[in-house]
Amino acid sequence: MDIIIQNFTKKYGQEKAVDNISFKVKTGEVLGFLGPNGAGKTTTMKAITCFLAPTSGEIQVGNYSIRNEPQEIKKRIGYVPEINPLYPDMTVIDYLKFVAELHDIGKNQVVERILEMVRVCGLEGEKHKKIGELSKGYKQRVGLAQALIHDPQVLILDEPTAGLDPNQIVEIRELIKNIGREKTVILSSHILAEVEATCDRILIINKGKIVADGTSDELRKLSQGKELLQVCIEEAEKNAVVSAIQELDSVEMVDPKARDNYYEIQSKKEASSKRAVFELCVKKGWILTEMTPVETKLEDIFRDLTLN
Amino acid sequence: MKKIWTITKRELRAFFDSLMAYIMLIAFLGFSGFFTWLYGADVFFVGQASLQSFFSIAYWTLFFFIPALTMRLFAEENRSGTIELLLTKPVTHWQVVLGKFSATLILIIIALALTIPYYITIANLGNADNGAIISGYIGLIFMSATYISIGLFTSSVSNNQIVGFLLALFIGMFFHIIFDVLSNNFTGFVGEIFNFLSISTHFESISRGVIDSKDLIYFLSIIFLGLVSAEAMVSKASMPE
């Protein structure tokens, strides 16, 4: 099921939380939703799940509109809100049963689906415990289990890995990737590495507006593309190295690192200083033991786009 | 219908899991038993085989207990955010409101059913007026339903249970006693209006054994108004502006 968002605006009082955004998510796509706090990610997700009505604009899930057929959409969506609110005095099994009944899962399938979810989400040992007694990571799994129990076409996850330990994060990411093969997934996160690892496409929003949209490679190209090298030059005096490299035509800036013999070299726009640095070392008799191009990190792109 | 029942079951279980239900049942039976059998204008003082003394006690105990039961229903969901997960499931706001309403009403009916031993005792003491007793119970159920719908609304107003409780008592107080007092102080048309607005007028009329359409319309319209307002408060979050 595709999700189509057209000119969606949401105001709280006078303030625009989301300002006229439009995008489309196709079936089988995992969309990563990035943005600083208060950018409008959660608001957009709440609108897609029919919890908040838009001030203006239209959102369609499949062929259903959130204005006219919210019940049809709700049947097909699995949603894990940011704070993952659950009833603390219910046991895991009871809660999943409650959700299954709300989703009209047939009597003969309920038990099977619950056991399946318990297995998939790794809740085997905690299924008879009260939700209030579970650790944050297990609560998150219950949140995922309740979102997946009716085998939804669309999955909306608001920071699904917050509060999990590294092993659990890897498991949940695998789970999301598997689900994402056939279904439409939107997930929001602060953790850029996570978005890069799980998502086919990244959407960055800032102050309610879309500032970037594309795969992580496409986003990298967007950023300024100055070459950055990390080199290690041995048997040379630091000041001599810095001044010699600085004199090369292609080099914009040299920065000696705290680590002994390491330097960071930034080239001028659309120039490469790899060869020049190598030849310089040969000429001066310095020993070049390492030269690594430093990739522009998604973090930098994110900062570029959202800090202004 | 099935979804309403699903929500009703969950709420009922929450009442019993949180001990709220047990406390309410014990306190209700304790208070009403004490005043029916042991103290004040009790059965032996009146000297008649009727449950009139129980009904007039239950009239007051339910008035205080029901807001204590309903205050949690929406306020807690608003505070913890569970309302968001509930409303993004395929249920309508009405189903949620009606599920919570019927869960509380069922709990009250359980409490009233537990007083059936009182009736059995009375029936053994003398010639009980069965009609009056049945209609007394019906009156209590209508009154409870009225206060439940008011309590549901006040619980949905904020995310604070205490606000829900006090507001329900405040609104309930008008129907319970203030309109009655006012109707005694005014004569003519104004007095008539206050008299009609007072719950005690209709409760007494029903418990005398006459179930008049006027009384039914009165109770049903307050219940309806309470539920509509609760539904409106729940929907407010998802309304544009």
Coordinates of C-alpha atoms in Angstrom, one line a residue:
Chain A
M1 CA 0.0 0.0 0.0
D2 CA 1.3 3.4 -0.9
I3 CA 1.2 6.3 1.4
I4 CA 0.6 9.6 -0.4
I5 CA 0.9 12.9 1.5
Q6 CA -0.2 16.0 -0.3
N7 CA 0.3 19.6 1.1
F8 CA -0.1 18.4 4.6
T9 CA -0.1 21.2 7.2
K10 CA -0.7 21.0 10.9
K11 CA -1.0 24.0 13.1
Y12 CA -1.0 24.0 16.9
G13 CA -2.6 27.4 17.6
Q14 CA -0.7 29.8 15.5
E15 CA 2.4 27.7 15.2
K16 CA 2.9 25.5 12.2
A17 CA 4.3 22.1 13.3
V18 CA 4.2 20.8 9.8
D19 CA 4.2 23.2 6.9
N20 CA 2.8 22.1 3.6
I21 CA 4.8 18.9 3.0
S22 CA 4.2 16.4 0.3
F23 CA 5.8 13.0 -0.3
K24 CA 5.0 9.5 -1.3
V25 CA 6.1 6.1 0.1
K26 CA 5.8 3.1 -2.2
T27 CA 5.0 -0.5 -1.2
G28 CA 8.1 -2.4 -0.2
E29 CA 10.0 0.8 0.7
V30 CA 11.4 1.6 4.1
L31 CA 11.4 5.4 4.6
G32 CA 13.7 6.9 7.2
F33 CA 12.3 10.0 8.7
L34 CA 15.0 12.3 10.1
G35 CA 14.9 15.6 11.7
P36 CA 15.8 17.4 14.9
N37 CA 13.5 17.4 17.9
G38 CA 10.3 19.4 17.1
A39 CA 10.8 19.2 13.3
G40 CA 7.3 17.6 12.8
K41 CA 8.1 13.9 12.5
T42 CA 5.8 12.7 15.2
T43 CA 3.0 15.1 14.1
T44 CA 3.2 13.6 10.6
M45 CA 3.1 10.1 11.9
K46 CA 0.2 10.8 14.1
A47 CA -1.7 12.2 11.1
I48 CA -1.0 9.1 9.0
T49 CA -2.3 6.9 11.8
C50 CA -5.5 9.0 12.0
F51 CA -4.9 10.2 15.5
L52 CA -4.5 13.9 14.5
A53 CA -6.5 15.5 11.8
P54 CA -4.6 17.8 9.4
T55 CA -5.3 21.5 9.4
S56 CA -5.1 21.3 5.6
G57 CA -4.0 18.9 3.0
E58 CA -4.7 15.3 2.3
I59 CA -3.2 12.0 3.3
Q60 CA -4.0 8.7 1.6
V61 CA -3.1 5.2 2.6
G62 CA -3.8 2.8 -0.2
N63 CA -6.8 4.3 -1.7
Y64 CA -8.3 5.4 1.6
S65 CA -8.4 8.9 2.8
I66 CA -7.8 9.7 6.4
R67 CA -10.7 12.1 6.3
N68 CA -13.3 9.7 5.0
E69 CA -12.3 6.2 5.8
P70 CA -10.1 6.3 9.0
Q71 CA -11.4 2.9 10.2
E72 CA -10.3 1.2 7.0
I73 CA -6.8 2.8 7.4
K74 CA -6.5 1.9 11.0
K75 CA -7.2 -1.7 10.2
R76 CA -4.2 -1.8 7.9
I77 CA -1.7 0.1 9.9
G78 CA 0.6 -1.0 12.7
Y79 CA 1.8 1.8 14.9
V80 CA 4.4 2.2 17.6
P81 CA 4.2 5.7 19.1
E82 CA 7.3 7.4 20.4
I83 CA 6.5 7.0 24.1
N84 CA 5.2 3.5 23.5
P85 CA 2.2 3.7 25.8
L86 CA 1.0 0.4 27.2
Y87 CA -1.3 -0.7 30.0
P88 CA 1.1 -1.5 32.9
D89 CA -1.3 -3.7 34.8
M90 CA -2.0 -6.1 31.9
T91 CA 0.1 -9.2 31.2
V92 CA 1.8 -9.4 27.8
I93 CA -0.5 -12.2 26.6
D94 CA -3.7 -10.4 27.8
Y95 CA -2.6 -7.2 26.1
L96 CA -1.9 -8.9 22.8
K97 CA -5.2 -10.7 23.0
F98 CA -7.0 -7.4 23.6
V99 CA -5.3 -5.8 20.6
A100 CA -6.1 -8.9 18.5
E101 CA -9.7 -8.7 19.4
L102 CA -9.8 -5.0 18.5
H103 CA -8.4 -6.0 15.1
D104 CA -11.1 -8.5 14.6
I105 CA -8.7 -11.4 14.2
G106 CA -10.8 -14.6 14.0
K107 CA -11.1 -16.7 17.1
N108 CA -9.2 -19.7 15.7
Q109 CA -6.3 -17.5 14.6
V110 CA -5.9 -15.4 17.8
V111 CA -3.8 -17.9 19.7
E112 CA -1.7 -18.7 16.7
R113 CA -1.0 -15.0 16.0
I114 CA -0.2 -14.2 19.6
L115 CA 2.3 -17.1 19.8
E116 CA 3.8 -16.0 16.5
M117 CA 4.3 -12.5 17.8
V118 CA 5.8 -13.7 21.1
R119 CA 8.3 -15.8 19.1
V120 CA 9.1 -13.1 16.5
C121 CA 9.6 -10.4 19.1
G122 CA 11.5 -12.6 21.5
L123 CA 9.0 -12.3 24.4
E124 CA 9.0 -16.1 25.2
G125 CA 10.2 -15.6 28.8
E126 CA 8.1 -12.6 29.7
K127 CA 4.7 -13.4 28.2
H128 CA 3.0 -13.9 31.6
K129 CA 4.6 -10.9 33.2
K130 CA 2.8 -7.7 33.7
I131 CA 3.8 -5.0 31.2
G132 CA 4.7 -2.6 34.0
E133 CA 7.3 -5.0 35.3
L134 CA 9.2 -5.3 32.0
S135 CA 12.4 -3.4 31.1
K136 CA 12.3 -0.7 28.5
G137 CA 13.6 -3.0 25.8
Y138 CA 11.0 -5.6 26.4
K139 CA 8.3 -3.0 26.5
Q140 CA 9.5 -1.8 23.1
R141 CA 9.1 -5.4 21.9
V142 CA 5.6 -5.6 23.2
G143 CA 5.0 -2.3 21.3
L144 CA 6.2 -3.9 18.1
A145 CA 4.3 -7.1 18.8
Q146 CA 1.0 -5.2 19.1
A147 CA 1.7 -3.3 16.0
L148 CA 2.4 -6.4 13.9
I149 CA -0.2 -8.8 15.3
H150 CA -2.8 -8.2 12.5
D151 CA -0.1 -8.5 9.8
P152 CA -0.5 -4.8 8.7
Q153 CA 0.2 -3.5 5.2
V154 CA 1.8 -0.4 6.6
L155 CA 4.0 0.0 9.6
I156 CA 4.7 3.4 11.3
L157 CA 7.5 3.3 13.9
D158 CA 8.4 6.4 15.9
E159 CA 11.9 5.9 17.2
P160 CA 11.6 2.1 17.4
T161 CA 15.0 1.4 18.9
A162 CA 15.1 4.0 21.6
G163 CA 16.2 2.5 24.8
L164 CA 17.3 -0.9 23.5
D165 CA 20.7 -2.5 24.0
P166 CA 23.0 -3.0 21.0
N167 CA 22.0 -6.6 20.5
Q168 CA 18.4 -5.8 20.6
I169 CA 18.9 -2.9 18.2
V170 CA 20.5 -5.2 15.6
E171 CA 17.6 -7.7 16.0
I172 CA 14.9 -5.0 15.7
R173 CA 16.7 -3.6 12.6
E174 CA 16.7 -7.0 11.0
L175 CA 13.1 -7.4 11.8
I176 CA 12.2 -4.1 10.2
K177 CA 14.3 -4.9 7.1
N178 CA 12.4 -8.2 6.7
I179 CA 9.1 -6.6 7.1
G180 CA 10.1 -3.8 4.7
R181 CA 10.5 -6.2 1.8
E182 CA 6.7 -6.6 1.3
K183 CA 5.3 -3.7 3.3
T184 CA 5.4 0.0 3.5
V185 CA 7.4 1.2 6.5
I186 CA 8.0 4.7 7.8
L187 CA 10.4 5.0 10.7
S188 CA 11.7 8.0 12.5
S189 CA 15.0 8.1 14.3
H190 CA 17.7 10.4 15.7
I191 CA 20.3 7.8 15.1
L192 CA 21.6 8.4 11.6
A193 CA 23.6 5.2 11.3
E194 CA 20.4 3.3 12.0
V195 CA 18.5 5.1 9.3
E196 CA 21.4 4.4 6.9
A197 CA 21.4 0.7 7.8
T198 CA 17.7 0.0 7.6
C199 CA 16.1 2.5 5.2
D200 CA 15.9 2.5 1.4
R201 CA 15.2 6.2 1.4
I202 CA 15.8 9.1 3.7
L203 CA 13.6 12.1 4.2
I204 CA 15.0 14.9 6.3
I205 CA 12.6 17.5 7.7
N206 CA 13.4 20.7 9.6
K207 CA 10.9 23.2 11.1
G208 CA 8.0 21.5 9.4
K209 CA 9.6 21.5 5.9
I210 CA 11.3 18.8 3.8
V211 CA 14.9 19.7 3.3
A212 CA 16.2 16.6 1.7
D213 CA 14.8 13.5 0.1
G214 CA 16.8 10.6 -1.4
T215 CA 18.9 7.5 -0.8
S216 CA 21.9 8.0 1.5
D217 CA 24.3 8.0 -1.5
E218 CA 22.2 10.7 -3.1
L219 CA 22.3 12.8 0.0
R220 CA 26.1 12.4 0.2
K221 CA 26.5 13.9 -3.3
L222 CA 24.3 16.8 -2.2
S223 CA 26.8 17.9 0.3
Q224 CA 29.7 20.0 -0.8
G225 CA 32.1 17.2 -2.0
K226 CA 35.4 18.5 -0.8
E227 CA 38.0 15.8 -0.5
L228 CA 39.2 15.1 3.0
L229 CA 42.3 12.9 3.6
Q230 CA 43.7 11.4 6.7
V231 CA 47.5 10.8 6.3
C232 CA 50.2 9.4 8.5
I233 CA 53.7 10.7 7.7
E234 CA 56.6 9.3 9.7
E235 CA 60.2 10.4 10.2
A236 CA 59.4 14.0 9.5
E237 CA 59.3 17.1 11.6
K238 CA 55.7 18.3 12.2
N239 CA 56.1 22.0 11.3
A240 CA 58.0 21.2 8.2
V241 CA 55.3 18.8 7.1
V242 CA 52.5 21.3 7.7
S243 CA 54.2 24.1 5.9
A244 CA 55.2 21.9 2.9
I245 CA 51.7 20.5 2.4
Q246 CA 50.1 23.9 2.9
E247 CA 52.1 25.1 -0.1
L248 CA 50.7 22.5 -2.5
D249 CA 48.3 24.0 -5.0
S250 CA 45.4 21.7 -4.4
V251 CA 45.4 21.9 -0.6
E252 CA 43.1 24.2 1.2
M253 CA 44.0 23.4 4.8
V254 CA 46.2 21.0 6.8
D255 CA 45.4 20.1 10.3
P256 CA 47.9 18.2 12.5
K257 CA 45.9 15.7 14.6
A258 CA 46.5 15.0 18.3
R259 CA 47.8 11.5 17.4
D260 CA 51.5 11.5 16.5
N261 CA 52.3 11.8 12.8
Y262 CA 48.7 12.1 11.7
Y263 CA 47.4 15.0 9.6
E264 CA 44.1 15.9 8.1
I265 CA 44.2 17.5 4.7
Q266 CA 41.3 19.2 3.1
S267 CA 41.5 19.8 -0.6
K268 CA 40.1 22.7 -2.5
K269 CA 36.8 22.3 -4.3
E270 CA 36.9 19.7 -7.0
A271 CA 40.6 19.0 -6.6
S272 CA 42.4 16.0 -5.3
S273 CA 45.7 16.2 -3.4
K274 CA 46.5 12.5 -3.1
R275 CA 49.1 12.4 -5.8
A276 CA 50.7 15.7 -4.8
V277 CA 51.0 14.5 -1.2
F278 CA 52.6 11.3 -2.2
E279 CA 55.1 13.0 -4.5
L280 CA 56.0 15.5 -1.8
C281 CA 56.8 12.7 0.6
V282 CA 58.9 10.9 -2.0
K283 CA 60.8 14.1 -2.7
K284 CA 61.5 14.9 0.9
G285 CA 62.2 11.3 1.9
W286 CA 59.3 11.1 4.4
I287 CA 57.7 7.8 5.0
L288 CA 54.0 7.8 4.1
T289 CA 52.4 4.9 6.0
E290 CA 48.7 5.7 5.7
M291 CA 46.4 7.7 3.4
T292 CA 42.6 7.3 3.9
P293 CA 39.9 9.3 2.3
V294 CA 37.4 10.4 4.9
E295 CA 33.8 10.0 3.7
T296 CA 31.3 12.8 4.3
K297 CA 29.2 11.5 7.1
L298 CA 25.5 11.6 7.1
E299 CA 25.8 13.4 10.4
D300 CA 27.5 16.3 8.6
I301 CA 24.8 16.4 5.9
F302 CA 22.2 16.4 8.6
R303 CA 23.9 19.2 10.5
D304 CA 24.3 21.2 7.3
L305 CA 20.7 20.9 6.4
T306 CA 19.1 21.5 9.8
L307 CA 21.4 24.1 11.5
N308 CA 20.5 27.4 10.1
Chain B
M1 CA -20.9 -4.4 19.4
K2 CA -18.1 -6.9 19.7
K3 CA -15.5 -4.1 20.0
I4 CA -17.5 -2.4 22.7
W5 CA -17.5 -5.7 24.6
T6 CA -13.8 -6.1 24.1
I7 CA -13.2 -2.7 25.7
T8 CA -15.8 -3.4 28.4
K9 CA -13.9 -6.6 29.3
R10 CA -10.6 -4.8 29.5
E11 CA -12.0 -2.1 31.8
L12 CA -13.7 -4.6 34.1
R13 CA -10.5 -6.5 34.4
A14 CA -8.6 -3.2 35.1
F15 CA -11.1 -2.5 37.9
F16 CA -10.5 -5.8 39.5
D17 CA -6.7 -5.9 38.8
S18 CA -6.2 -2.5 40.5
L19 CA -8.3 -3.6 43.6
M20 CA -10.5 -0.6 42.9
A21 CA -13.5 -3.0 42.3
Y22 CA -12.9 -4.9 45.6
I23 CA -12.5 -1.7 47.6
M24 CA -15.6 -0.3 46.1
L25 CA -17.7 -3.4 46.6
I26 CA -16.6 -3.9 50.2
A27 CA -17.0 -0.2 51.1
F28 CA -20.4 -0.1 49.4
L29 CA -21.7 -3.2 51.2
G30 CA -20.2 -2.1 54.5
F31 CA -21.7 1.3 54.4
S32 CA -25.1 0.4 53.2
G33 CA -25.2 -2.7 55.4
F34 CA -24.3 -0.7 58.5
F35 CA -27.0 2.0 57.9
T36 CA -29.6 -0.5 56.7
W37 CA -29.4 -2.9 59.6
L38 CA -27.5 -1.3 62.5
Y39 CA -27.7 2.5 62.7
G40 CA -30.1 5.4 62.4
A41 CA -33.4 4.9 60.5
D42 CA -32.6 1.3 60.0
V43 CA -35.0 -1.5 59.1
F44 CA -35.7 -2.4 62.7
F45 CA -36.4 1.3 63.6
V46 CA -38.8 1.7 60.8
G47 CA -40.4 -1.6 61.6
Q48 CA -41.5 -2.4 58.1
A49 CA -40.5 -5.2 55.7
S50 CA -39.2 -2.8 53.1
L51 CA -35.8 -2.0 51.7
Q52 CA -36.5 1.8 51.8
S53 CA -33.7 2.5 54.3
F54 CA -31.2 0.6 52.0
F55 CA -32.3 2.6 49.0
S56 CA -31.9 6.0 50.7
I57 CA -28.4 5.0 51.9
A58 CA -27.4 3.6 48.5
Y59 CA -28.7 6.9 47.0
W60 CA -25.8 8.6 48.8
T61 CA -23.1 6.0 48.8
L62 CA -23.3 5.5 45.0
F63 CA -23.2 9.3 44.6
F64 CA -19.7 9.3 46.1
F65 CA -18.4 5.9 44.9
I66 CA -19.2 6.4 41.2
P67 CA -16.9 9.4 40.6
A68 CA -14.2 7.4 42.3
L69 CA -14.7 4.6 39.7
T70 CA -15.0 6.8 36.7
M71 CA -12.2 9.3 37.4
R72 CA -9.6 7.0 36.1
L73 CA -11.3 5.9 32.9
F74 CA -10.1 8.6 30.5
A75 CA -7.8 10.7 32.7
E76 CA -5.3 7.9 33.1
E77 CA -5.3 7.1 29.4
N78 CA -4.8 10.8 28.6
R79 CA -1.9 11.0 31.1
S80 CA -0.1 7.9 30.1
G81 CA -0.8 8.3 26.4
T82 CA -2.4 4.9 26.0
I83 CA -5.4 6.7 24.5
E84 CA -3.2 7.2 21.4
L85 CA -2.7 3.5 20.8
L86 CA -6.3 2.8 21.6
L87 CA -7.7 5.3 19.1
T88 CA -5.3 4.3 16.3
K89 CA -6.8 0.8 16.5
P90 CA -9.9 0.2 14.4
V91 CA -12.4 1.4 17.0
T92 CA -14.6 4.4 16.9
H93 CA -14.6 7.0 19.7
W94 CA -18.1 6.0 20.5
Q95 CA -17.1 2.4 21.0
V96 CA -14.5 3.4 23.4
V97 CA -16.9 5.6 25.4
L98 CA -19.6 3.0 25.5
G99 CA -17.2 0.3 26.4
K100 CA -16.0 2.2 29.4
F101 CA -19.6 3.2 30.3
S102 CA -20.9 -0.3 30.3
A103 CA -17.9 -1.7 32.3
T104 CA -18.6 0.7 35.1
L105 CA -22.4 0.1 34.9
I106 CA -21.7 -3.7 35.1
L107 CA -19.6 -3.2 38.2
I108 CA -22.4 -1.2 39.9
I109 CA -24.9 -3.9 38.9
I110 CA -22.6 -6.5 40.5
A111 CA -22.5 -4.3 43.7
L112 CA -26.3 -4.1 43.7
A113 CA -26.7 -7.8 43.0
L114 CA -24.6 -8.5 46.1
T115 CA -27.2 -6.8 48.2
I116 CA -29.8 -9.5 47.3
P117 CA -29.2 -11.2 50.7
Y118 CA -30.7 -8.0 52.2
Y119 CA -33.9 -8.7 50.2
I120 CA -34.0 -12.3 51.2
T121 CA -33.7 -11.4 54.8
I122 CA -36.4 -8.8 54.5
A123 CA -38.7 -11.2 52.7
N124 CA -38.3 -13.6 55.6
L125 CA -39.1 -11.0 58.2
G126 CA -42.5 -10.1 56.8
N127 CA -44.5 -9.4 53.7
A128 CA -42.1 -7.6 51.4
D129 CA -43.5 -5.4 48.6
N130 CA -41.7 -7.0 45.7
G131 CA -42.8 -4.4 43.2
A132 CA -41.4 -1.6 45.2
I133 CA -38.1 -3.4 45.8
I134 CA -37.6 -4.2 42.1
S135 CA -38.4 -0.6 41.1
G136 CA -36.1 0.7 43.8
Y137 CA -33.3 -1.3 42.3
I138 CA -34.2 0.0 38.8
G139 CA -34.2 3.5 40.2
L140 CA -30.7 3.0 41.6
I141 CA -29.4 1.6 38.3
F142 CA -30.8 4.6 36.3
M143 CA -29.3 7.0 38.8
S144 CA -25.9 5.2 38.6
A145 CA -25.9 5.3 34.8
T146 CA -26.5 9.0 35.0
Y147 CA -23.6 9.6 37.3
I148 CA -21.4 7.3 35.3
S149 CA -22.0 9.3 32.2
I150 CA -21.2 12.5 34.0
G151 CA -18.1 11.0 35.5
L152 CA -16.9 9.8 32.1
F153 CA -17.2 13.3 30.8
T154 CA -15.4 14.9 33.7
S155 CA -12.6 12.2 33.4
S156 CA -12.1 13.0 29.7
V157 CA -11.7 16.7 30.4
S158 CA -8.1 16.5 31.7
N159 CA -5.4 14.1 32.4
N160 CA -5.8 14.5 36.1
Q161 CA -7.9 11.9 38.0
I162 CA -8.5 14.2 40.9
V163 CA -9.9 16.9 38.6
G164 CA -12.2 14.2 37.2
F165 CA -13.4 13.1 40.6
L166 CA -14.1 16.6 42.0
L167 CA -15.7 17.9 38.8
A168 CA -18.0 14.9 38.8
L169 CA -19.0 15.5 42.4
F170 CA -19.5 19.2 41.7
I171 CA -21.8 18.6 38.7
G172 CA -23.5 15.7 40.5
M173 CA -24.1 17.8 43.5
F174 CA -26.5 20.0 41.5
F175 CA -28.6 17.1 40.4
H176 CA -28.3 15.3 43.7
I177 CA -29.3 18.0 46.2
I178 CA -28.9 21.6 45.0
F179 CA -31.8 21.5 42.5
D180 CA -33.9 19.8 45.2
V181 CA -33.2 22.5 47.7
L182 CA -33.8 25.3 45.2
S183 CA -37.1 23.8 44.2
N184 CA -38.3 24.1 47.8
N185 CA -37.3 27.7 47.9
F186 CA -39.0 28.7 44.7
T187 CA -42.7 28.5 44.0
G188 CA -44.5 28.3 40.7
F189 CA -42.9 27.7 37.3
V190 CA -39.2 28.1 38.5
G191 CA -39.8 25.7 41.3
E192 CA -41.3 23.2 38.9
I193 CA -38.2 23.4 36.7
F194 CA -35.8 22.9 39.6
N195 CA -38.0 20.1 40.8
F196 CA -37.9 18.4 37.4
L197 CA -34.1 18.8 37.2
S198 CA -33.5 17.1 40.6
I199 CA -32.6 13.5 40.5
S200 CA -34.3 12.8 43.8
T201 CA -37.7 13.7 42.3
H202 CA -37.3 11.0 39.6
F203 CA -35.6 8.5 41.8
E204 CA -38.4 8.7 44.3
S205 CA -41.0 8.5 41.6
I206 CA -39.4 5.4 40.2
S207 CA -38.8 3.7 43.5
R208 CA -42.5 4.2 44.4
G209 CA -43.1 1.7 41.7
V210 CA -44.3 4.0 38.9
I211 CA -41.9 4.1 36.0
D212 CA -43.1 7.1 34.2
S213 CA -42.0 8.1 30.7
K214 CA -41.1 11.5 32.2
D215 CA -38.6 9.9 34.5
L216 CA -37.1 7.7 31.7
I217 CA -36.7 10.7 29.4
Y218 CA -35.0 12.6 32.3
F219 CA -32.5 9.9 33.0
L220 CA -31.8 8.9 29.4
S221 CA -31.3 12.5 28.3
I222 CA -28.7 13.2 31.0
I223 CA -26.9 9.9 30.2
F224 CA -27.0 10.8 26.5
L225 CA -25.7 14.3 27.2
G226 CA -22.9 13.0 29.4
L227 CA -21.8 10.4 26.8
V228 CA -22.0 12.9 23.9
S229 CA -19.8 15.3 25.8
A230 CA -17.3 12.6 26.7
E231 CA -17.2 11.6 23.0
A232 CA -16.6 15.2 22.0
M233 CA -13.7 15.5 24.5
V234 CA -12.1 12.3 23.2
S235 CA -12.5 13.5 19.6
K236 CA -11.2 16.9 20.4
A237 CA -7.6 15.7 20.1
S238 CA -8.1 14.5 16.6
M239 CA -10.0 17.5 15.3
P240 CA -8.4 20.1 13.0
E241 CA -8.0 23.1 15.2

